[in-house]
Amino acid sequence: LLTSIGAYGVPPYRSVMHCGFTVDEEGRKMSKSLGNGIDPEEMCNKFGADVLRLWVSSCDYSQDVSISENILKQVSDAYRRFRNTFRFLLGNLNDFTPDDFVGDWDALEPLDQWAMVRTSPRLSQLLADVEAAYESYRFNSVYRALYDYVNDISAVYMDVTKDRLYAEAPASPRRRAVQTVLMNILEVLVRVMAPILSFTTDEVWECYP
C-alpha cells in the first residue's frame, strides 16, 4: 500500500472487503484448547459441499459468523428446498421443448396469466436484485432473495397446478401452459444460483430441457 501510494498515488486495489471471525454456536472463538473447531472437509463429507457454500452465502460476513453442526443442519433444510424446487421443475419439463412454448396470451388460463404477470416482473426484479448483490459481494442478500422467491412460488403456483401437470394429457394445451411458466422460472434460477450451488446447478444443467 505505501509503495503504491508513494510511487503512483493510488492504492494497489480497486476495492476492499473485510470479514469477521468464524466462531462457534455460542459466539466463542474456535481454538484447540476448547476443542470447538469445525473441520470444513468433515462438514463437506457429512452435508455436502453445496450446503457449506450455502451457509457461507447466508452469512453477513462483515460481522463475526457462527458455525456448528446444528447450524449446518438448518442450512441443509434450506438447501433441500432449493433442490426440491429444481427437481419439481425438471420433472415436469422432461418432455418440454422450445416448440411447446405457449406464446399466445389468450391461450393461457387465468391462473397462468396471473403467474406470468406476477412471476415475470418478479423474475426480472429478482435478477436485477441478485446481480446488484453479487456485484457488491452481498451474498447473504442473494441467498435471502432466492429463498423467499422459491418459498413463494412453491407454495402457490406449483402447488395449485399439480393437477394439470399430472392429470392432463402430455401434450395438452393446459399442461403446456403450466410448463411455459415453469420454464421461465427455471431459466433464471439455474443461472443465478450457479455461483453458490455450483454442484447442484451443474447437475440441473445436465438435465436442462
XYZ file of C-alpha atoms in Angstrom:
209
model
C 0.000 0.000 0.000
C 2.694 2.503 0.995
C 4.813 1.690 -2.070
C 1.884 2.082 -4.440
C 0.737 5.344 -2.850
C 4.280 6.713 -2.857
C 5.045 5.683 -6.432
C 1.680 6.103 -8.176
C -0.612 7.979 -5.809
C -3.241 5.214 -5.840
C -3.814 2.085 -3.735
C -2.932 -1.262 -5.381
C -6.570 -2.424 -5.477
C -9.976 -1.199 -6.652
C -11.985 -2.105 -3.552
C -11.648 -3.692 -0.124
C -13.883 -6.194 1.609
C -13.424 -7.309 5.187
C -14.814 -10.143 7.244
C -15.243 -11.011 10.887
C -14.144 -14.131 12.696
C -15.763 -17.533 12.396
C -16.948 -18.527 15.868
C -18.842 -21.445 17.381
C -22.571 -21.623 18.065
C -22.157 -19.769 21.376
C -20.062 -16.984 19.863
C -16.721 -18.229 21.224
C -13.638 -18.150 19.031
C -12.506 -21.539 17.831
C -9.373 -22.913 19.457
C -7.608 -26.211 20.042
C -7.845 -25.811 23.802
C -11.645 -25.515 23.692
C -11.940 -28.251 21.073
C -14.728 -26.347 19.325
C -13.208 -26.155 15.877
C -15.138 -27.190 12.772
C -13.316 -29.066 10.012
C -14.688 -27.901 6.624
C -13.692 -31.175 4.961
C -15.575 -33.144 7.588
C -18.649 -30.964 7.132
C -18.448 -31.361 3.342
C -18.314 -35.114 3.711
C -21.311 -35.072 6.046
C -23.574 -32.420 4.493
C -22.134 -31.892 1.010
C -20.078 -29.025 -0.363
C -23.121 -27.077 -1.568
C -24.595 -26.948 1.948
C -21.341 -25.448 3.216
C -21.338 -22.983 0.313
C -24.973 -22.107 1.047
C -24.089 -21.441 4.701
C -21.332 -19.062 3.580
C -23.742 -17.218 1.300
C -26.329 -16.894 4.080
C -23.927 -15.109 6.447
C -23.258 -11.423 6.861
C -19.504 -11.878 6.794
C -18.848 -8.267 7.790
C -19.669 -9.447 11.322
C -18.500 -12.495 13.255
C -20.305 -15.567 11.890
C -21.294 -18.675 13.810
C -20.996 -22.213 12.544
C -21.825 -25.537 14.128
C -23.317 -28.845 13.145
C -26.750 -27.642 14.296
C -26.484 -24.521 12.140
C -25.483 -26.584 9.116
C -28.451 -28.875 9.727
C -30.721 -25.832 9.478
C -28.978 -24.716 6.282
C -29.381 -28.207 4.846
C -33.169 -27.767 5.226
C -32.966 -24.631 3.083
C -30.787 -26.488 0.599
C -33.397 -29.225 0.287
C -35.994 -26.582 -0.548
C -33.836 -25.332 -3.427
C -33.050 -28.855 -4.609
C -36.676 -29.981 -4.412
C -37.735 -26.938 -6.412
C -35.252 -27.823 -9.142
C -36.420 -31.437 -9.031
C -40.053 -30.351 -9.437
C -39.192 -28.061 -12.352
C -37.060 -30.631 -14.176
C -39.506 -33.465 -13.526
C -42.341 -31.513 -15.091
C -40.288 -30.172 -18.001
C -38.866 -33.535 -19.031
C -40.902 -33.617 -22.252
C -40.864 -29.864 -22.890
C -39.139 -28.320 -25.932
C -38.899 -24.757 -27.273
C -41.600 -25.674 -29.802
C -44.010 -26.284 -26.923
C -43.895 -22.715 -25.602
C -47.307 -21.094 -25.353
C -46.788 -17.673 -26.904
C -50.443 -16.668 -27.207
C -51.563 -14.794 -24.100
C -55.205 -15.740 -24.635
C -54.254 -19.434 -24.692
C -53.128 -19.206 -21.070
C -55.626 -19.837 -18.307
C -56.284 -17.090 -15.726
C -54.000 -18.746 -13.173
C -51.191 -18.955 -15.737
C -51.726 -15.334 -16.718
C -51.636 -14.371 -13.059
C -48.409 -16.337 -12.608
C -46.813 -14.809 -15.693
C -47.805 -11.285 -14.724
C -46.689 -11.903 -11.172
C -43.699 -14.063 -11.999
C -42.139 -12.340 -14.967
C -41.759 -8.879 -13.377
C -40.728 -10.554 -10.147
C -38.201 -12.657 -12.012
C -36.862 -9.551 -13.725
C -36.673 -7.758 -10.399
C -35.151 -10.837 -8.776
C -32.479 -10.962 -11.475
C -31.667 -7.261 -11.029
C -31.506 -7.560 -7.246
C -29.315 -10.658 -7.396
C -26.912 -9.121 -9.920
C -26.562 -5.975 -7.800
C -25.934 -8.076 -4.690
C -23.287 -10.158 -6.449
C -21.555 -7.003 -7.677
C -21.321 -5.666 -4.123
C -20.395 -9.075 -2.603
C -23.627 -9.156 -0.553
C -24.088 -12.892 -0.883
C -26.496 -13.025 2.051
C -28.847 -10.757 0.076
C -28.641 -13.190 -2.844
C -29.495 -16.068 -0.532
C -32.442 -14.273 1.065
C -33.922 -13.099 -2.249
C -33.727 -16.575 -3.783
C -35.016 -18.352 -0.693
C -38.022 -16.039 -0.385
C -38.820 -16.365 -4.071
C -38.624 -20.171 -4.094
C -40.808 -20.412 -0.991
C -43.371 -18.080 -2.518
C -43.651 -19.725 -5.931
C -43.621 -23.258 -4.477
C -46.411 -22.574 -2.005
C -48.737 -21.004 -4.563
C -48.326 -21.676 -8.266
C -46.512 -25.010 -8.184
C -48.911 -26.438 -5.635
C -52.090 -25.338 -7.394
C -51.052 -26.538 -10.873
C -50.109 -30.112 -9.900
C -53.469 -31.467 -11.089
C -52.946 -30.125 -14.595
C -49.340 -31.315 -14.713
C -50.113 -34.829 -13.525
C -53.635 -35.500 -14.849
C -53.758 -33.790 -18.242
C -52.510 -35.489 -21.416
C -48.786 -34.854 -22.004
C -49.337 -32.508 -24.954
C -52.475 -30.910 -23.546
C -52.580 -27.119 -24.097
C -53.476 -26.745 -20.414
C -50.354 -28.649 -19.387
C -48.126 -26.834 -21.878
C -49.316 -23.528 -20.438
C -48.072 -24.503 -16.983
C -44.809 -25.786 -18.424
C -44.239 -22.444 -20.141
C -44.403 -20.680 -16.787
C -42.153 -23.266 -15.115
C -39.577 -22.965 -17.891
C -39.346 -19.218 -17.340
C -38.675 -19.825 -13.657
C -36.024 -22.483 -14.297
C -34.297 -20.308 -16.889
C -33.433 -17.701 -14.267
C -32.937 -19.846 -11.168
C -30.376 -22.229 -12.650
C -28.178 -19.312 -13.705
C -28.359 -17.051 -10.664
C -27.815 -19.928 -8.228
C -24.767 -21.280 -10.071
C -22.143 -19.181 -8.209
C -23.401 -20.554 -4.866
C -24.847 -24.016 -5.539
C -22.208 -24.881 -8.122
C -22.501 -28.658 -7.982
C -26.289 -28.742 -7.782
C -26.818 -26.364 -10.703
C -24.302 -28.355 -12.731
C -26.494 -31.423 -12.196
C -29.547 -29.382 -13.166
C -27.843 -28.169 -16.333
C -27.137 -31.745 -17.391
C -30.921 -32.340 -17.399
C -31.877 -28.926 -18.805
C -34.759 -29.192 -21.312
